[in-house]
Amino acid sequence: MKKRKNPYVPYLKLLIFLILSGINFAYAQGKVKGRVVDDKKKGIPYSSVALWNAGQSALVKGAITDLEGLFSIEAKPGEYTLILSNMGFIKSTKKVVITTGNDLELGEIILNTDVQNLQEVKIVGNKSFIQQKTDRIILNVGESVLAAGNDAYSIIGMAPSVQMVNGNISMEGKSNVLIILDGKKIPNATLSNILSSIPGDQIDRIELITNPSSRYDANASGGVIEIYTKRSKKIGWTANTGGNLTQGYRFGGGANAGLRIGAPKYDFTLNGSYGKRGHIEKGYDNRILFQGINRVGDFSQTVDISDGASADGSINASLNYYINKKNTIGADYTFVKAHMYGKGDVNALINQPGNSSRVNTFNDLDLKVDFANYDVFYKLDLDTIGSNLLVTANYTNYISNQNQQFNQDKFNNGATAPELSLFRNRASSNYDIYTSSLDYTQNINPALKLESGLKYTYTSNNSNQNPANFINNQWQETGSIFNNLGYKEQIPAAYLNLNYEVGKFNFQAGLRGEYTQYKVVMGLDSNYFNLFPNIRADYKVTKNYTTSLAYAKTINRPSYDDLIPYELYIDNYTLTRGNALLRPEYQHAFTWSNLYQKYSLRFGYTQTENAIMSTVLYDQNSLKFIKTKANFLKNHLVSASLGFPIKFAPWWNTNNRLSGYYQNIRFPDPVANANTMIREKYYFTISTNHTFKISPTISAELSASYESPTISGIYDYEGYSNVTAGIRKKIFNNQGFIKLDISDIFYKNNQLLSTNIVPLITESIHRVDTRRARIAFGYNFGKVSKDRRVQTNGNSDELGRLKL
């Protein structure tokens, strides 16, 4: 391969220059020292110390007092204004002069108690569950009745602008959503298992980011969903414990506990959870059989896999150690273990001219997933207004093992004696993902912020598939060509992001460069370099109204399991297969957002080249449908969304969202590949969330959503809805709670899927146990004071491509 010039040398030089500039700025020639005390001469810790220029038009430097109220701040010689403040106290302003080589000792500076402030902080109001901003929606999960005793997967499914289709998450009509848990990307491969293992009791907030900046990986083409769990943000300690019991068609339950300790030199968090519930899947598949474009028969199949369960557990630990006021090191560990199995009958009737068959099959399916994530970081705070250097290293191991066994009885043309066959399929994958990153943030002044960084990711996969038939009382492997598969990829990246505020305008502009090298066994061996610009401009028209225009170019690389071409059986006549020839898709997204008070109106247009979408291959000899992904020609998506709260009464608040879409898909004709087919569809979604404050200790919540019929790839999806309601009672002096809720009350959260393109005409629905009654309980205890926490980004892009 021809040796290429390293495209990151200019970025690296720029980053080194910025870092050295920031460090040089930190070492000034003069100091101001003092001690902030109250009227009883007791030191006030964590007070803000801000050094402004003489005219107070620009912030020069900042600091925070230590536990004794002491501070020391450095700056170049000159005249300044020093402002000292803390919540509950009246701020103090002093004129100071710093001279070369001399320390200015101010001694004790008294902050007098602000009686009005103290009275105000006693009035504590609850945050709204849904908060709207120009670039994101924030779900304050800790304030939600429905979140208690629930899990992250179900909570995200109730979020506005989020759609869930067959376990796949899309946001505002766009798939490939990047999901981040405390700075680390969650693999998509069994996404429901990972998210279902995160109890809602341990979630602080969820942010739905529709316009991510260049700091996020360019692969976040569908937006970003960031999940923040409750961490040790305060000095002191807290703990919580809880559990739930659920009943649908099958019984289930779970338990969780957490411990958070915040000391002057360290923070420690430990969370754990375990849940298990019965699993059920009932439905049917109807198809028309073709030879070429000629109809030759019918296929109908019923599915009843009623003997099954899913169990998952998770452990999450985090430790931050504060070396001093500027230097912090830390480590995070996440482990999730999921197990899902199902047993039951799949029966098919096949009618063709001169031949009819009845096939009865007992299916035995077993899936096990282990996900472990290790993260270490070092953070250097260059000042107290947000300038910092963050270095992270991350390792993720993801193992998936799936075993399938099919015991089949086939009756041909009304025969009374069946043809017996026993078949099994074993598929496993092992992923190792190594990520390192360096992020530098410089707040040059209160109006100008610069972010830059480097990142390197290496991914290695080993996969295999071993199908076998049971013949002559022994298993005989069929010698599949997919016995040994694999995938390797490395992506070095660099980014630069600038945020500038002047008057009523706020500008954000970023540029990200990514160089990709990858190789798929039995597939592509390629490398490519891309630049991804990102720009947004906000204009504050009035105090209550802000308008925003944004553009971003992004990439969607194929998820790992969509690339690796092994086969997983859904049943005897339906399977999934990866496509090793998939290429990445590119998106150009334009948005216009408007925010008036709490009302939002957003318009968007996205054009996707080489769109990765779902399709089906039809094997006319075996009558099998092979579900896979392919590169379509183009996908156009036009959207408009309106978000509006309504306060019906002091005790009754609602947040509502109505979205409309137009989608236009262009792709090659499955029969005559040279021809281009066009599919288009208008559709809409509506969601509403109601909160009721019945008494100081009793609250209730109702969440409802509906999506009209839509399309994706070659598929048509019927409309679906979800209505969930719950009531919560606080107990034990508001430290505990007990809650009752019912999810999917009308049992409409399962979609009918169909295709009408010859020779791929089918209709199917598989219903799972979504309507469930749940009783949950929990208790919180501890003692806390001051706020503090370090967040990292980790490998927040790569894990999404695992498609957990």
Tab-separated table of N, CA and C in Angstrom, residues 65-197:
chain	number	residue	atom	x	y	z
A	65	THR	N	-11.666	28.806	46.698
A	65	THR	CA	-10.996	28.694	47.990
A	65	THR	C	-10.986	27.244	48.462
A	66	ASP	N	-9.978	26.906	49.295
A	66	ASP	CA	-9.894	25.548	49.815
A	66	ASP	C	-10.788	25.387	51.041
A	67	LEU	N	-10.626	24.281	51.760
A	67	LEU	CA	-11.504	24.002	52.896
A	67	LEU	C	-11.358	25.026	54.016
A	68	GLU	N	-10.223	25.739	54.086
A	68	GLU	CA	-10.001	26.765	55.110
A	68	GLU	C	-10.347	28.154	54.615
A	69	GLY	N	-10.813	28.268	53.376
A	69	GLY	CA	-11.138	29.577	52.816
A	69	GLY	C	-9.967	30.284	52.171
A	70	LEU	N	-8.796	29.629	52.070
A	70	LEU	CA	-7.595	30.253	51.509
A	70	LEU	C	-7.624	30.205	49.986
A	71	PHE	N	-7.033	31.235	49.369
A	71	PHE	CA	-6.912	31.251	47.916
A	71	PHE	C	-5.606	31.901	47.509
A	72	SER	N	-5.153	31.569	46.318
A	72	SER	CA	-3.970	32.179	45.710
A	72	SER	C	-4.206	32.194	44.214
A	73	ILE	N	-4.088	33.373	43.602
A	73	ILE	CA	-4.377	33.514	42.179
A	73	ILE	C	-3.250	34.273	41.497
A	74	GLU	N	-2.830	33.808	40.332
A	74	GLU	CA	-1.691	34.379	39.621
A	74	GLU	C	-2.157	35.159	38.397
A	75	ALA	N	-1.413	36.223	38.069
A	75	ALA	CA	-1.716	37.012	36.876
A	75	ALA	C	-0.529	37.896	36.532
A	76	LYS	N	-0.546	38.458	35.348
A	76	LYS	CA	0.500	39.382	34.924
A	76	LYS	C	0.370	40.701	35.684
A	77	PRO	N	1.439	41.475	35.787
A	77	PRO	CA	1.379	42.781	36.480
A	77	PRO	C	0.330	43.691	35.859
A	78	GLY	N	-0.370	44.428	36.717
A	78	GLY	CA	-1.370	45.365	36.235
A	78	GLY	C	-2.443	45.623	37.268
A	79	GLU	N	-3.447	46.453	36.884
A	79	GLU	CA	-4.568	46.791	37.751
A	79	GLU	C	-5.747	45.867	37.448
A	80	TYR	N	-6.386	45.376	38.524
A	80	TYR	CA	-7.480	44.428	38.363
A	80	TYR	C	-8.603	44.714	39.356
A	81	THR	N	-9.746	44.051	39.105
A	81	THR	CA	-10.851	44.061	40.054
A	81	THR	C	-11.037	42.631	40.547
A	82	LEU	N	-10.991	42.425	41.867
A	82	LEU	CA	-11.140	41.108	42.475
A	82	LEU	C	-12.549	40.998	43.052
A	83	ILE	N	-13.293	39.964	42.610
A	83	ILE	CA	-14.666	39.745	43.083
A	83	ILE	C	-14.723	38.401	43.786
A	84	LEU	N	-15.169	38.406	45.058
A	84	LEU	CA	-15.279	37.206	45.885
A	84	LEU	C	-16.755	36.947	46.167
A	85	SER	N	-17.205	35.683	45.997
A	85	SER	CA	-18.630	35.407	46.178
A	85	SER	C	-18.847	33.964	46.608
A	86	ASN	N	-20.001	33.723	47.197
A	86	ASN	CA	-20.439	32.387	47.579
A	86	ASN	C	-21.938	32.446	47.838
A	87	MET	N	-22.639	31.344	47.582
A	87	MET	CA	-24.078	31.320	47.785
A	87	MET	C	-24.405	31.561	49.256
A	88	GLY	N	-25.337	32.463	49.501
A	88	GLY	CA	-25.737	32.782	50.854
A	88	GLY	C	-24.969	33.934	51.471
A	89	PHE	N	-24.042	34.549	50.693
A	89	PHE	CA	-23.242	35.662	51.185
A	89	PHE	C	-23.280	36.811	50.180
A	90	ILE	N	-23.052	38.034	50.678
A	90	ILE	CA	-22.982	39.210	49.815
A	90	ILE	C	-21.580	39.284	49.231
A	91	LYS	N	-21.486	39.419	47.909
A	91	LYS	CA	-20.169	39.407	47.259
A	91	LYS	C	-19.361	40.641	47.652
A	92	SER	N	-18.033	40.485	47.598
A	92	SER	CA	-17.102	41.558	47.937
A	92	SER	C	-16.268	41.913	46.708
A	93	THR	N	-16.117	43.203	46.422
A	93	THR	CA	-15.358	43.686	45.272
A	93	THR	C	-14.205	44.554	45.740
A	94	LYS	N	-12.996	44.267	45.219
A	94	LYS	CA	-11.809	45.022	45.626
A	94	LYS	C	-10.968	45.359	44.405
A	95	LYS	N	-10.364	46.570	44.413
A	95	LYS	CA	-9.391	46.955	43.405
A	95	LYS	C	-8.010	46.507	43.882
A	96	VAL	N	-7.260	45.815	43.017
A	96	VAL	CA	-5.932	45.327	43.393
A	96	VAL	C	-4.939	45.673	42.304
A	97	VAL	N	-3.686	45.795	42.694
A	97	VAL	CA	-2.594	46.064	41.762
A	97	VAL	C	-1.528	44.997	41.960
A	98	ILE	N	-1.198	44.278	40.884
A	98	ILE	CA	-0.175	43.237	40.945
A	98	ILE	C	1.102	43.761	40.331
A	99	THR	N	2.196	43.560	41.052
A	99	THR	CA	3.509	44.016	40.569
A	99	THR	C	4.411	42.809	40.346
A	100	THR	N	5.446	43.019	39.525
A	100	THR	CA	6.334	41.924	39.148
A	100	THR	C	7.095	41.398	40.353
A	101	GLY	N	7.038	40.075	40.540
A	101	GLY	CA	7.843	39.413	41.558
A	101	GLY	C	7.366	39.589	42.976
A	102	ASN	N	6.237	40.267	43.199
A	102	ASN	CA	5.741	40.497	44.564
A	102	ASN	C	4.380	39.849	44.756
A	103	ASP	N	4.164	39.253	45.941
A	103	ASP	CA	2.870	38.697	46.296
A	103	ASP	C	2.063	39.739	47.056
A	104	LEU	N	0.780	39.889	46.642
A	104	LEU	CA	-0.109	40.827	47.310
A	104	LEU	C	-0.922	40.069	48.344
A	105	GLU	N	-0.641	40.347	49.651
A	105	GLU	CA	-1.333	39.686	50.739
A	105	GLU	C	-2.521	40.527	51.181
A	106	LEU	N	-3.734	39.981	51.028
A	106	LEU	CA	-4.947	40.719	51.382
A	106	LEU	C	-5.465	40.370	52.769
A	107	GLY	N	-4.911	39.312	53.376
A	107	GLY	CA	-5.364	38.913	54.706
A	107	GLY	C	-6.761	38.337	54.671
A	108	GLU	N	-7.544	38.555	55.740
A	108	GLU	CA	-8.896	38.014	55.821
A	108	GLU	C	-9.895	38.969	55.181
A	109	ILE	N	-10.750	38.412	54.334
A	109	ILE	CA	-11.787	39.196	53.671
A	109	ILE	C	-13.127	38.631	54.114
A	110	ILE	N	-13.927	39.485	54.765
A	110	ILE	CA	-15.187	39.032	55.353
A	110	ILE	C	-16.309	39.138	54.324
A	111	LEU	N	-17.056	38.029	54.161
A	111	LEU	CA	-18.290	38.035	53.384
A	111	LEU	C	-19.467	37.985	54.356
A	112	ASN	N	-20.311	39.000	54.298
A	112	ASN	CA	-21.459	39.073	55.190
A	112	ASN	C	-22.600	38.204	54.689
A	113	THR	N	-23.356	37.642	55.634
A	113	THR	CA	-24.465	36.762	55.291
A	113	THR	C	-25.547	37.523	54.540
A	114	ASP	N	-26.039	36.925	53.449
A	114	ASP	CA	-27.141	37.494	52.678
A	114	ASP	C	-28.424	36.833	53.148
A	115	VAL	N	-29.147	37.527	54.027
A	115	VAL	CA	-30.341	36.937	54.619
A	115	VAL	C	-31.368	36.576	53.559
A	116	GLN	N	-31.519	37.451	52.545
A	116	GLN	CA	-32.504	37.190	51.494
A	116	GLN	C	-32.164	35.924	50.728
A	117	ASN	N	-30.859	35.731	50.421
A	117	ASN	CA	-30.447	34.528	49.706
A	117	ASN	C	-30.720	33.279	50.515
A	118	LEU	N	-30.432	33.375	51.836
A	118	LEU	CA	-30.654	32.200	52.666
A	118	LEU	C	-32.119	31.817	52.687
A	119	GLN	N	-32.994	32.835	52.684
A	119	GLN	CA	-34.410	32.522	52.667
A	119	GLN	C	-34.812	31.896	51.332
A	120	GLU	N	-34.191	32.379	50.240
A	120	GLU	CA	-34.549	31.874	48.930
A	120	GLU	C	-34.133	30.410	48.738
A	121	VAL	N	-32.963	30.051	49.243
A	121	VAL	CA	-32.495	28.696	48.988
A	121	VAL	C	-33.298	27.667	49.764
A	122	LYS	N	-34.114	28.115	50.694
A	122	LYS	CA	-34.971	27.165	51.381
A	122	LYS	C	-36.146	26.731	50.519
A	123	ILE	N	-36.455	27.528	49.518
A	123	ILE	CA	-37.579	27.210	48.647
A	123	ILE	C	-37.071	26.326	47.528
A	124	VAL	N	-37.365	25.049	47.591
A	124	VAL	CA	-36.851	24.092	46.622
A	124	VAL	C	-37.994	23.627	45.732
A	125	GLY	N	-37.872	23.859	44.406
A	125	GLY	CA	-38.881	23.425	43.448
A	125	GLY	C	-38.355	22.286	42.609
A	126	ASN	N	-39.250	21.428	42.146
A	126	ASN	CA	-38.850	20.327	41.298
A	126	ASN	C	-38.582	20.805	39.880
A	127	LYS	N	-37.582	20.226	39.229
A	127	LYS	CA	-37.336	20.512	37.824
A	127	LYS	C	-38.451	19.902	36.988
A	128	SER	N	-38.685	20.525	35.835
A	128	SER	CA	-39.604	19.918	34.886
A	128	SER	C	-38.976	18.636	34.348
A	129	PHE	N	-39.802	17.610	34.123
A	129	PHE	CA	-39.274	16.349	33.606
A	129	PHE	C	-38.637	16.552	32.232
A	130	ILE	N	-39.229	17.407	31.392
A	130	ILE	CA	-38.714	17.666	30.054
A	130	ILE	C	-38.313	19.131	29.943
A	131	GLN	N	-37.058	19.388	29.572
A	131	GLN	CA	-36.565	20.736	29.324
A	131	GLN	C	-36.127	20.839	27.868
A	132	GLN	N	-36.546	21.909	27.188
A	132	GLN	CA	-36.257	22.096	25.769
A	132	GLN	C	-35.189	23.168	25.579
A	133	LYS	N	-34.149	22.863	24.767
A	133	LYS	CA	-33.151	23.833	24.364
A	133	LYS	C	-33.037	23.823	22.847
A	134	THR	N	-32.256	24.769	22.276
A	134	THR	CA	-32.201	24.865	20.822
A	134	THR	C	-31.565	23.637	20.192
A	135	ASP	N	-30.631	22.979	20.888
A	135	ASP	CA	-29.923	21.856	20.283
A	135	ASP	C	-30.195	20.521	20.962
A	136	ARG	N	-31.060	20.497	21.985
A	136	ARG	CA	-31.276	19.243	22.711
A	136	ARG	C	-32.543	19.300	23.550
A	137	ILE	N	-32.996	18.110	23.953
A	137	ILE	CA	-34.075	17.950	24.926
A	137	ILE	C	-33.487	17.227	26.133
A	138	ILE	N	-33.751	17.732	27.333
A	138	ILE	CA	-33.212	17.147	28.561
A	138	ILE	C	-34.351	16.497	29.343
A	139	LEU	N	-34.175	15.212	29.652
A	139	LEU	CA	-35.124	14.494	30.496
A	139	LEU	C	-34.543	14.398	31.901
A	140	ASN	N	-35.144	15.086	32.857
A	140	ASN	CA	-34.707	15.011	34.250
A	140	ASN	C	-35.341	13.768	34.882
A	141	VAL	N	-34.673	12.639	34.655
A	141	VAL	CA	-35.239	11.342	35.023
A	141	VAL	C	-35.472	11.250	36.525
A	142	GLY	N	-34.602	11.894	37.301
A	142	GLY	CA	-34.758	11.842	38.747
A	142	GLY	C	-36.067	12.434	39.229
A	143	GLU	N	-36.726	13.269	38.376
A	143	GLU	CA	-37.995	13.885	38.750
A	143	GLU	C	-39.196	13.079	38.256
A	144	SER	N	-38.948	11.986	37.530
A	144	SER	CA	-40.042	11.267	36.874
A	144	SER	C	-40.617	10.166	37.767
A	145	VAL	N	-41.936	10.105	37.826
A	145	VAL	CA	-42.608	9.021	38.540
A	145	VAL	C	-42.400	7.699	37.813
A	146	LEU	N	-42.517	7.712	36.475
A	146	LEU	CA	-42.421	6.474	35.703
A	146	LEU	C	-41.018	5.902	35.697
A	147	ALA	N	-39.994	6.738	35.931
A	147	ALA	CA	-38.618	6.239	35.899
A	147	ALA	C	-38.316	5.321	37.070
A	148	ALA	N	-38.896	5.601	38.237
A	148	ALA	CA	-38.619	4.806	39.427
A	148	ALA	C	-39.058	3.363	39.212
A	149	GLY	N	-38.113	2.430	39.392
A	149	GLY	CA	-38.412	1.020	39.202
A	149	GLY	C	-38.421	0.583	37.760
A	150	ASN	N	-38.208	1.522	36.828
A	150	ASN	CA	-38.159	1.197	35.408
A	150	ASN	C	-36.709	1.054	34.976
A	151	ASP	N	-36.444	0.938	33.664
A	151	ASP	CA	-35.075	0.809	33.175
A	151	ASP	C	-34.834	1.804	32.053
A	152	ALA	N	-33.546	1.989	31.690
A	152	ALA	CA	-33.168	3.005	30.713
A	152	ALA	C	-33.807	2.763	29.357
A	153	TYR	N	-33.925	1.505	28.955
A	153	TYR	CA	-34.490	1.187	27.633
A	153	TYR	C	-35.940	1.669	27.546
A	154	SER	N	-36.736	1.388	28.557
A	154	SER	CA	-38.139	1.799	28.556
A	154	SER	C	-38.276	3.307	28.668
A	155	ILE	N	-37.403	3.960	29.461
A	155	ILE	CA	-37.476	5.411	29.635
A	155	ILE	C	-37.165	6.125	28.328
A	156	ILE	N	-36.124	5.670	27.615
A	156	ILE	CA	-35.789	6.281	26.323
A	156	ILE	C	-36.936	6.093	25.340
A	157	GLY	N	-37.596	4.940	25.394
A	157	GLY	CA	-38.725	4.689	24.492
A	157	GLY	C	-39.875	5.641	24.709
A	158	MET	N	-39.995	6.251	25.903
A	158	MET	CA	-41.059	7.203	26.185
A	158	MET	C	-40.647	8.642	25.884
A	159	ALA	N	-39.389	8.859	25.480
A	159	ALA	CA	-38.878	10.206	25.272
A	159	ALA	C	-39.459	10.828	24.007
A	160	PRO	N	-39.708	12.144	24.004
A	160	PRO	CA	-40.187	12.802	22.786
A	160	PRO	C	-39.142	12.740	21.681
A	161	SER	N	-39.597	12.625	20.432
A	161	SER	CA	-38.745	12.576	19.233
A	161	SER	C	-38.004	11.256	19.075
A	162	VAL	N	-38.217	10.302	19.985
A	162	VAL	CA	-37.550	9.000	19.888
A	162	VAL	C	-38.556	7.962	19.421
A	163	GLN	N	-38.128	7.146	18.434
A	163	GLN	CA	-38.966	6.048	17.961
A	163	GLN	C	-38.181	4.745	18.118
A	164	MET	N	-38.894	3.704	18.507
A	164	MET	CA	-38.303	2.370	18.624
A	164	MET	C	-39.027	1.427	17.677
A	165	VAL	N	-38.296	0.899	16.701
A	165	VAL	CA	-38.852	-0.020	15.717
A	165	VAL	C	-38.077	-1.325	15.797
A	166	ASN	N	-38.738	-2.394	16.261
A	166	ASN	CA	-38.105	-3.713	16.396
A	166	ASN	C	-36.788	-3.640	17.170
A	167	GLY	N	-36.770	-2.867	18.253
A	167	GLY	CA	-35.580	-2.762	19.080
A	167	GLY	C	-34.552	-1.771	18.598
A	168	ASN	N	-34.749	-1.164	17.410
A	168	ASN	CA	-33.827	-0.164	16.880
A	168	ASN	C	-34.315	1.232	17.251
A	169	ILE	N	-33.391	2.081	17.680
A	169	ILE	CA	-33.736	3.413	18.150
A	169	ILE	C	-33.441	4.433	17.065
A	170	SER	N	-34.404	5.310	16.791
A	170	SER	CA	-34.187	6.449	15.909
A	170	SER	C	-34.661	7.712	16.617
A	171	MET	N	-34.129	8.850	16.184
A	171	MET	CA	-34.468	10.123	16.818
A	171	MET	C	-34.772	11.135	15.721
A	172	GLU	N	-35.961	11.725	15.804
A	172	GLU	CA	-36.447	12.663	14.793
A	172	GLU	C	-36.353	12.058	13.395
A	173	GLY	N	-36.702	10.765	13.293
A	173	GLY	CA	-36.760	10.097	12.008
A	173	GLY	C	-35.442	9.562	11.499
A	174	LYS	N	-34.334	9.756	12.244
A	174	LYS	CA	-33.021	9.323	11.770
A	174	LYS	C	-32.469	8.222	12.669
A	175	SER	N	-31.956	7.159	12.020
A	175	SER	CA	-31.353	6.064	12.768
A	175	SER	C	-29.889	6.373	13.032
A	176	ASN	N	-29.123	5.361	13.436
A	176	ASN	CA	-27.709	5.528	13.801
A	176	ASN	C	-27.536	6.553	14.914
A	177	VAL	N	-28.305	6.377	15.977
A	177	VAL	CA	-28.205	7.246	17.147
A	177	VAL	C	-27.072	6.744	18.043
A	178	LEU	N	-26.188	7.657	18.408
A	178	LEU	CA	-25.082	7.328	19.305
A	178	LEU	C	-25.581	7.407	20.742
A	179	ILE	N	-25.462	6.304	21.497
A	179	ILE	CA	-25.934	6.263	22.881
A	179	ILE	C	-24.732	6.168	23.805
A	180	ILE	N	-24.628	7.130	24.727
A	180	ILE	CA	-23.469	7.257	25.606
A	180	ILE	C	-23.922	7.139	27.058
A	181	LEU	N	-23.244	6.295	27.807
A	181	LEU	CA	-23.516	6.116	29.233
A	181	LEU	C	-22.329	6.641	30.018
A	182	ASP	N	-22.509	7.751	30.715
A	182	ASP	CA	-21.435	8.356	31.517
A	182	ASP	C	-20.143	8.493	30.707
A	183	GLY	N	-20.275	8.967	29.448
A	183	GLY	CA	-19.112	9.215	28.616
A	183	GLY	C	-18.626	8.032	27.819
A	184	LYS	N	-19.256	6.866	27.951
A	184	LYS	CA	-18.805	5.674	27.231
A	184	LYS	C	-19.931	5.168	26.344
A	185	LYS	N	-19.594	4.868	25.091
A	185	LYS	CA	-20.584	4.434	24.119
A	185	LYS	C	-21.103	3.044	24.453
A	186	ILE	N	-22.400	2.869	24.275
A	186	ILE	CA	-23.017	1.571	24.508
A	186	ILE	C	-23.096	0.827	23.175
A	187	PRO	N	-22.619	-0.417	23.114
A	187	PRO	CA	-22.728	-1.176	21.861
A	187	PRO	C	-24.190	-1.408	21.488
A	188	ASN	N	-24.482	-1.425	20.183
A	188	ASN	CA	-25.856	-1.575	19.720
A	188	ASN	C	-26.283	-3.021	19.521
A	189	ALA	N	-25.357	-3.963	19.566
A	189	ALA	CA	-25.656	-5.318	19.119
A	189	ALA	C	-26.777	-5.974	19.921
A	190	THR	N	-26.810	-5.821	21.201
A	190	THR	CA	-27.976	-6.226	21.987
A	190	THR	C	-28.329	-5.052	22.886
A	191	LEU	N	-28.654	-3.951	22.226
A	191	LEU	CA	-28.868	-2.685	22.912
A	191	LEU	C	-29.907	-2.813	24.014
A	192	SER	N	-30.989	-3.533	23.738
A	192	SER	CA	-32.049	-3.649	24.733
A	192	SER	C	-31.550	-4.323	26.004
A	193	ASN	N	-30.650	-5.307	25.877
A	193	ASN	CA	-30.130	-5.990	27.065
A	193	ASN	C	-29.294	-5.052	27.925
A	194	ILE	N	-28.427	-4.260	27.279
A	194	ILE	CA	-27.567	-3.349	28.035
A	194	ILE	C	-28.406	-2.275	28.716
A	195	LEU	N	-29.298	-1.614	27.967
A	195	LEU	CA	-30.096	-0.536	28.540
A	195	LEU	C	-31.089	-1.060	29.576
A	196	SER	N	-31.590	-2.277	29.362
A	196	SER	CA	-32.539	-2.843	30.330
A	196	SER	C	-31.876	-3.152	31.665
A	197	SER	N	-30.554	-3.254	31.685
A	197	SER	CA	-29.847	-3.551	32.932
A	197	SER	C	-29.558	-2.302	33.753
